[in-house]
XYZ file of C-alpha atoms in Angstrom:
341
model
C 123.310 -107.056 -166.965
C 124.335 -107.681 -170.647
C 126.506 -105.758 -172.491
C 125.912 -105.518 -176.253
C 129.536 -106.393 -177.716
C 131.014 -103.766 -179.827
C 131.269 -104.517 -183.886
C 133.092 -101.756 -184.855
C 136.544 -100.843 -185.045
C 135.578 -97.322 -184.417
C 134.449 -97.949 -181.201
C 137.829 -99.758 -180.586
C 139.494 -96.405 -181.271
C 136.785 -94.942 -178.893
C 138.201 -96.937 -175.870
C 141.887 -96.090 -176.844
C 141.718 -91.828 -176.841
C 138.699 -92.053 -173.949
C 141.906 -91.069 -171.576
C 142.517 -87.694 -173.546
C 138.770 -86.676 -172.715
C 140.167 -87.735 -168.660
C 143.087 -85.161 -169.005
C 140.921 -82.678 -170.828
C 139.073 -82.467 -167.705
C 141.901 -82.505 -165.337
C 143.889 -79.769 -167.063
C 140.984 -77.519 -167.025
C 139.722 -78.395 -163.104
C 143.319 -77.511 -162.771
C 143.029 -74.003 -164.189
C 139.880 -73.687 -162.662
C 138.232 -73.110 -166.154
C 134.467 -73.546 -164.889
C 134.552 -71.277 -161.789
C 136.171 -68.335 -164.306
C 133.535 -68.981 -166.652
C 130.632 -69.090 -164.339
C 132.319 -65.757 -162.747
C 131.713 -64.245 -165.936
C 135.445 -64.565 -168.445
C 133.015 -66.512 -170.457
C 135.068 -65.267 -173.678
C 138.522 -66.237 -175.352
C 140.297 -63.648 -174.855
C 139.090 -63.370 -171.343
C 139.550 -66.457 -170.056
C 143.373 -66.495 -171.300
C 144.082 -63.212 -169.659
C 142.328 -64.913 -166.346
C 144.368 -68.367 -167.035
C 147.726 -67.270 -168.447
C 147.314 -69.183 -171.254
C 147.664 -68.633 -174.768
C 145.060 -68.529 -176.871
C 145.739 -71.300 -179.851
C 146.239 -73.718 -176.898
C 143.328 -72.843 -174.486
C 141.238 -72.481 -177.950
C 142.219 -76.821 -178.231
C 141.416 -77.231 -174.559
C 137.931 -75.719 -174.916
C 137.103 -77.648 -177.972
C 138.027 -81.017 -176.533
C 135.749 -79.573 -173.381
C 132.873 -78.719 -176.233
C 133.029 -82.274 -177.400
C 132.420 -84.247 -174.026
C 129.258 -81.845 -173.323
C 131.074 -79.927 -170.712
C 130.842 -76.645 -172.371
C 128.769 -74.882 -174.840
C 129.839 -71.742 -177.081
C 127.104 -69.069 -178.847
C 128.674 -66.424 -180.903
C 132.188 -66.399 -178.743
C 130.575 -66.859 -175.112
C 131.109 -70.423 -173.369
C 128.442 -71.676 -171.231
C 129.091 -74.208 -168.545
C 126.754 -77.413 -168.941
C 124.360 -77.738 -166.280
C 126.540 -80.392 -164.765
C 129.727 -78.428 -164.708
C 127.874 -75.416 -162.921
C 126.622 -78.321 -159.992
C 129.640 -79.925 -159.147
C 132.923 -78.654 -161.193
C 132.372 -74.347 -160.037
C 134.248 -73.325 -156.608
C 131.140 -73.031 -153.923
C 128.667 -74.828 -155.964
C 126.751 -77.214 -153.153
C 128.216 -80.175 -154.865
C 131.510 -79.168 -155.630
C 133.911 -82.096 -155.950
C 136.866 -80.401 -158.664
C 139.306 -82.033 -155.788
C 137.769 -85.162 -155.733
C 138.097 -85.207 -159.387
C 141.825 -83.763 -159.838
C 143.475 -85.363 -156.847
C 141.816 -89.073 -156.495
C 141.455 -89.251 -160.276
C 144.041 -87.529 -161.880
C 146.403 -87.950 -159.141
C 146.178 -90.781 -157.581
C 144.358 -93.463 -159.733
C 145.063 -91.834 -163.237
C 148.644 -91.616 -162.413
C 148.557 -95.217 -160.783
C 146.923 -96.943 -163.977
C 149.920 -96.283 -166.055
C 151.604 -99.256 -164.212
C 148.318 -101.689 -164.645
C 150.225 -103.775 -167.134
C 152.821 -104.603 -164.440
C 149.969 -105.580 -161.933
C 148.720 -107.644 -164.109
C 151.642 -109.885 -164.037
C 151.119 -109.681 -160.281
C 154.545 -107.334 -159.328
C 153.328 -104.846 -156.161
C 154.119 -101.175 -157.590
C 156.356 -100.061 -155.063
C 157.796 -103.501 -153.891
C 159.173 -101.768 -150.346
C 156.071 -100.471 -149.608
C 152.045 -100.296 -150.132
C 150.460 -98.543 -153.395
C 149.106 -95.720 -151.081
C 152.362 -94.886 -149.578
C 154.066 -94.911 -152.946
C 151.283 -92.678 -154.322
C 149.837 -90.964 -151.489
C 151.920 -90.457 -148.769
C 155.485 -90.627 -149.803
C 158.020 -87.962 -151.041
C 156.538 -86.273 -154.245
C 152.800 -88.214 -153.741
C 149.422 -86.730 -153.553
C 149.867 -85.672 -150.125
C 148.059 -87.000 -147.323
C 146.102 -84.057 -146.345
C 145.531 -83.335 -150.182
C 144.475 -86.888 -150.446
C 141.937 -86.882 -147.497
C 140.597 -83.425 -148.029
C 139.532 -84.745 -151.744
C 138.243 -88.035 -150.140
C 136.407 -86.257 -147.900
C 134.358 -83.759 -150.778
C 133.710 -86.705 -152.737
C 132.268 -89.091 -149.724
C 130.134 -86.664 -148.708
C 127.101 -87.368 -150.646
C 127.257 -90.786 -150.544
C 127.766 -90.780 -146.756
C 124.395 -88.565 -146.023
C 122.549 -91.069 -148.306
C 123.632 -94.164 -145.992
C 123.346 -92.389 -142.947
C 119.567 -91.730 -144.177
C 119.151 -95.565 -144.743
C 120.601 -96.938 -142.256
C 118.723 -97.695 -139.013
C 121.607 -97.908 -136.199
C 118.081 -98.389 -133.848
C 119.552 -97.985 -129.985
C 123.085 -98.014 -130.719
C 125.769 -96.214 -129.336
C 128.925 -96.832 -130.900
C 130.832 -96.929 -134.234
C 133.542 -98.106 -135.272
C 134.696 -96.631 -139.020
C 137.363 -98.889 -139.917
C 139.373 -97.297 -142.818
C 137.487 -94.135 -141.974
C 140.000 -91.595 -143.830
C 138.500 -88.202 -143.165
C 135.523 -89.123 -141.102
C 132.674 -88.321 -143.741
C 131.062 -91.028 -143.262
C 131.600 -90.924 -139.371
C 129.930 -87.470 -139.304
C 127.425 -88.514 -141.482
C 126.098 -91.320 -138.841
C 126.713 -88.809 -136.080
C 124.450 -86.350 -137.203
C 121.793 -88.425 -138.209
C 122.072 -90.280 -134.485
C 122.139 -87.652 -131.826
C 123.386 -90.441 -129.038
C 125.997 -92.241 -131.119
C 129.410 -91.879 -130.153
C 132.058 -92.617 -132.856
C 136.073 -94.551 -133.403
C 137.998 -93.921 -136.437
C 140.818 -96.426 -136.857
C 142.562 -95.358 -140.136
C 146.547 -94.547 -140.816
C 148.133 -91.997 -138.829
C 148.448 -89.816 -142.284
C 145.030 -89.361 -141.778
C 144.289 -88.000 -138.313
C 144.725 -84.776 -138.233
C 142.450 -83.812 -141.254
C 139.923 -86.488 -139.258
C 140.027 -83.840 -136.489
C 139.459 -80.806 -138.265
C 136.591 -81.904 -140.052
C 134.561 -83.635 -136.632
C 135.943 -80.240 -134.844
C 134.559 -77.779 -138.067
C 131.591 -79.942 -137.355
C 131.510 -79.196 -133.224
C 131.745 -82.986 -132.755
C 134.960 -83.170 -131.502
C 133.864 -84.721 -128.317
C 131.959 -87.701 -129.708
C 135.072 -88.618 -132.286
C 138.237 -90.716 -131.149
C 140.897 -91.903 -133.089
C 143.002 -95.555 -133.280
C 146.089 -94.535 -135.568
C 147.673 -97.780 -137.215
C 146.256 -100.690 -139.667
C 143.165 -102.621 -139.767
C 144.801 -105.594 -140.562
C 147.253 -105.358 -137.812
C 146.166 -102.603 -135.413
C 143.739 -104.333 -132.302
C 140.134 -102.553 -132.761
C 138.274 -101.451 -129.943
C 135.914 -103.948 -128.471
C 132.513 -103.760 -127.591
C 131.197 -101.692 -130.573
C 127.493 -101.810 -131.629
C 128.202 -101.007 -135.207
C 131.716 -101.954 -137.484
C 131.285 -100.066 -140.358
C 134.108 -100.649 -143.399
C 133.512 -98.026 -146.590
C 135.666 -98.946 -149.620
C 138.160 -100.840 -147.215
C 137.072 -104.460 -148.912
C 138.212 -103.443 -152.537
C 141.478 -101.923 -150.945
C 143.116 -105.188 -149.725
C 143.365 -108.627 -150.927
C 141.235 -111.255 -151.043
C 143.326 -113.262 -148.268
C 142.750 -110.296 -146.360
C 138.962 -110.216 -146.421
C 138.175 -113.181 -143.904
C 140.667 -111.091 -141.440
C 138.850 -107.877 -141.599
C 135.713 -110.016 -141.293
C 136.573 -112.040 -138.369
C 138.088 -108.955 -136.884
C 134.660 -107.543 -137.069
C 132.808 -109.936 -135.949
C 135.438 -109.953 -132.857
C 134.877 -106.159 -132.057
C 130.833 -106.220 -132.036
C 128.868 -106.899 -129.196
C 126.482 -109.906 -129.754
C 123.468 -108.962 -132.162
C 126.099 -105.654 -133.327
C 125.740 -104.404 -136.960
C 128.566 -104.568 -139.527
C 128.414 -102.657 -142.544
C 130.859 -103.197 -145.663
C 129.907 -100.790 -148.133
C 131.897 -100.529 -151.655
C 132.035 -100.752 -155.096
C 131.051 -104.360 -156.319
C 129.590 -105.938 -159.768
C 126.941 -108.192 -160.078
C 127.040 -111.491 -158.960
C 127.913 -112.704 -163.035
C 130.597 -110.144 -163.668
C 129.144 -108.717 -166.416
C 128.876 -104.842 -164.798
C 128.115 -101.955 -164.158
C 131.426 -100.625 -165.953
C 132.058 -98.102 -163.559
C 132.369 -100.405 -160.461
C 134.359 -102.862 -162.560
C 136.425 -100.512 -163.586
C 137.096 -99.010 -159.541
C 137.882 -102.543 -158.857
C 140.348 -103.186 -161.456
C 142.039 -100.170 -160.061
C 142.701 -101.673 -157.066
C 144.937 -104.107 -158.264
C 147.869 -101.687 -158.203
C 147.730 -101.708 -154.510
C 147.697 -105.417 -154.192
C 147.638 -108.452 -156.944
C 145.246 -110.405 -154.327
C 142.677 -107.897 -154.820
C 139.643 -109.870 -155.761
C 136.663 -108.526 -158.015
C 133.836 -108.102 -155.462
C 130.193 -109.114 -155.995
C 127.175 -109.183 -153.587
C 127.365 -112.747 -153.296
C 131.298 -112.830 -152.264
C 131.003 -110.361 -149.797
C 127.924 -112.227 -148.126
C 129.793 -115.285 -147.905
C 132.705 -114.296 -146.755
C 130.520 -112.622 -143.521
C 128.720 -115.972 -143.345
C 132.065 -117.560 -143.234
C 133.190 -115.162 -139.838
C 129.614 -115.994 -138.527
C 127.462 -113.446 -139.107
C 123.443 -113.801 -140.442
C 122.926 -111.378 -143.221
C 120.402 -108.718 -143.357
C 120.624 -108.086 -147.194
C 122.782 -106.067 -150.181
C 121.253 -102.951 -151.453
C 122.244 -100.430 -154.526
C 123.492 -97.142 -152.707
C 125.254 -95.245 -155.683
C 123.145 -95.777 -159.283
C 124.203 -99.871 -158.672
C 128.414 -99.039 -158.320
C 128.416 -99.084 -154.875
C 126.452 -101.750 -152.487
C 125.638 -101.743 -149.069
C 125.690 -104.921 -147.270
C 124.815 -105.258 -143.875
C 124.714 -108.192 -141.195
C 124.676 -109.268 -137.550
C 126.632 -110.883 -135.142
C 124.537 -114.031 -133.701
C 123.360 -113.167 -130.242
């Protein structure tokens, strides 16, 4: 992948104001601007009566919204873009406005504005992890907040694997890092006799157990509250599967969660790491290289994964590898691999 360099200082100035286009969105998914429109306050003066917002300043908002393709206007009526009805409109089958406003605005948007310190390698919140600081402490996200938007925006992604993936006669699963469970679900459904572990922070558990009981799988869902990297996992698993958990610690870290893997399968047992990676000569896709810089707020060890570091560092804990596959539009990769019998 090749990126054709940029020769303009216009496109320079493109980069510097692409974050105002970021908050245009996040202002309106936080006055729920597309679900009043597609209710029908498709006009100015109706959709500041139905906001509470002046005029002259929701006039800007929708403007900025006109320019990025979001909206439309004919003769005074604004008309949601196709993509906005799909996914940014309350009940719409792929809604994912929290996904959006709470992981992006609130957690990684508000998180990049200390990048420059990362850089220079100084942890965020030096008494504590980036998540805590963020997430889970005193005037964060909110952990429920955080895993309920988690949970709408692994959704698709965790049907898709769950389609692909053949778990053939096994019976249980381990979801390290599993947050909400989406992905744990996902497998459950698609594998009527597979039984399912969740070992994620205890900030996490109970919205874990509303979703597998909303789901009537209560019964085939347990829980291991603690760390990965420090917690014991349950032994004997036939599947270890770790979503997004590789690009959230640091690369001394990696050969730990690997080895711990390898540890916790039965011989010939299945691990899956599954997360955003760039190609094997760092030159994209943008989107996954972007995710990944990202996570060097919550640890300057974080490394910049490709399909070719991840398979060696499971060859490295022992394991034969299957192969690396595209899941999400080439951002996100699924590698899998087996224990040796």
């Amino acid at each position: 992948m090749t990126v054709k360099p940029l020769e303009d200082v216009r496109q320079i100035s493109a980069l510097t104001y692409g974050f105002i286009a970021s908050k245009a969105l996040f202002a309106a998914l936080d006055l729920d601007l597309f679900t009043t429109i597609a209710q029908g306050a498709d006009s100015l003066p109706q959709l500041a009566r139905a906001t509470n917002v002046t005029p002259n300043r929701l006039r800007t908002l929708l403007t900025a919204l006109k320019t990025v393709g979001l909206l439309s206007e004919t003769d005074g009526r604004f008309t949601n873009a196709p993509a906005a009805n799909a996914y940014l409109v309350a009940g719409a089958a792929g809604d994912f406005r929290d996904y959006i406003r709470v992981v992006n605005g609130g957690f990684l948007y508000e998180g990049l504005r200390h990048l420059e310190k990362a850089m220079r390698g100084d942890r965020i919140f030096p008494d504590k992890g980036f998540y805590d600081g963020i997430v889970y402490s005193e005037g964060g996200v909110g952990g429920p907040a955080f895993s309920r938007a988690q949970h709408a925006g692994s959704l698709g992604p965790a049907h898709l694997m769950a389609r692909r993936v053949d778990v053939g006669n096994a019976r249980t699963l381990l979801d390290v890092g599993g947050g909400s469970g989406a992905y744990t679900l996902a497998f459950l459904k698609a594998n009527p006799a597979l039984k399912a572990t969740i070992l994620d922070f205890p900030e996490t558990t109970e919205t874990a157990r509303r979703y597998a009981a909303d789901a009537g799988m209560s019964d085939r869902v347990s829980h291991v509250q603690g760390n990965a990297l420090t917690t014991p996992w349950p032994a004997g698993q036939d599947i270890v599967l770790m979503s997004y958990v590789w690009s959230a610690v640091g690369g001394n870290d990696i050969p730990i969660l690997a080895q711990r893997a390898y540890e916790a399968l039965k011989p010939g047992g299945l691990v899956l790491i599954h997360d955003f990676m760039v190609d094997d000569g760092h030159d994209g896709p943008a989107f996954a290289a972007w995710y990944l810089l990202a996570a060097v707020l919550d640890n300057p060890q974080a490394e910049s994964l490709t399909p070719g570091y991840v398979e060696g560092c499971l060859r490295e804990a022992g394991f034969t590898i299957d192969g690396t596959e595209p899941m999400l539009a080439e951002i996100t990769w699924l590698t899998s691999a087996r224990r040796s019998s």
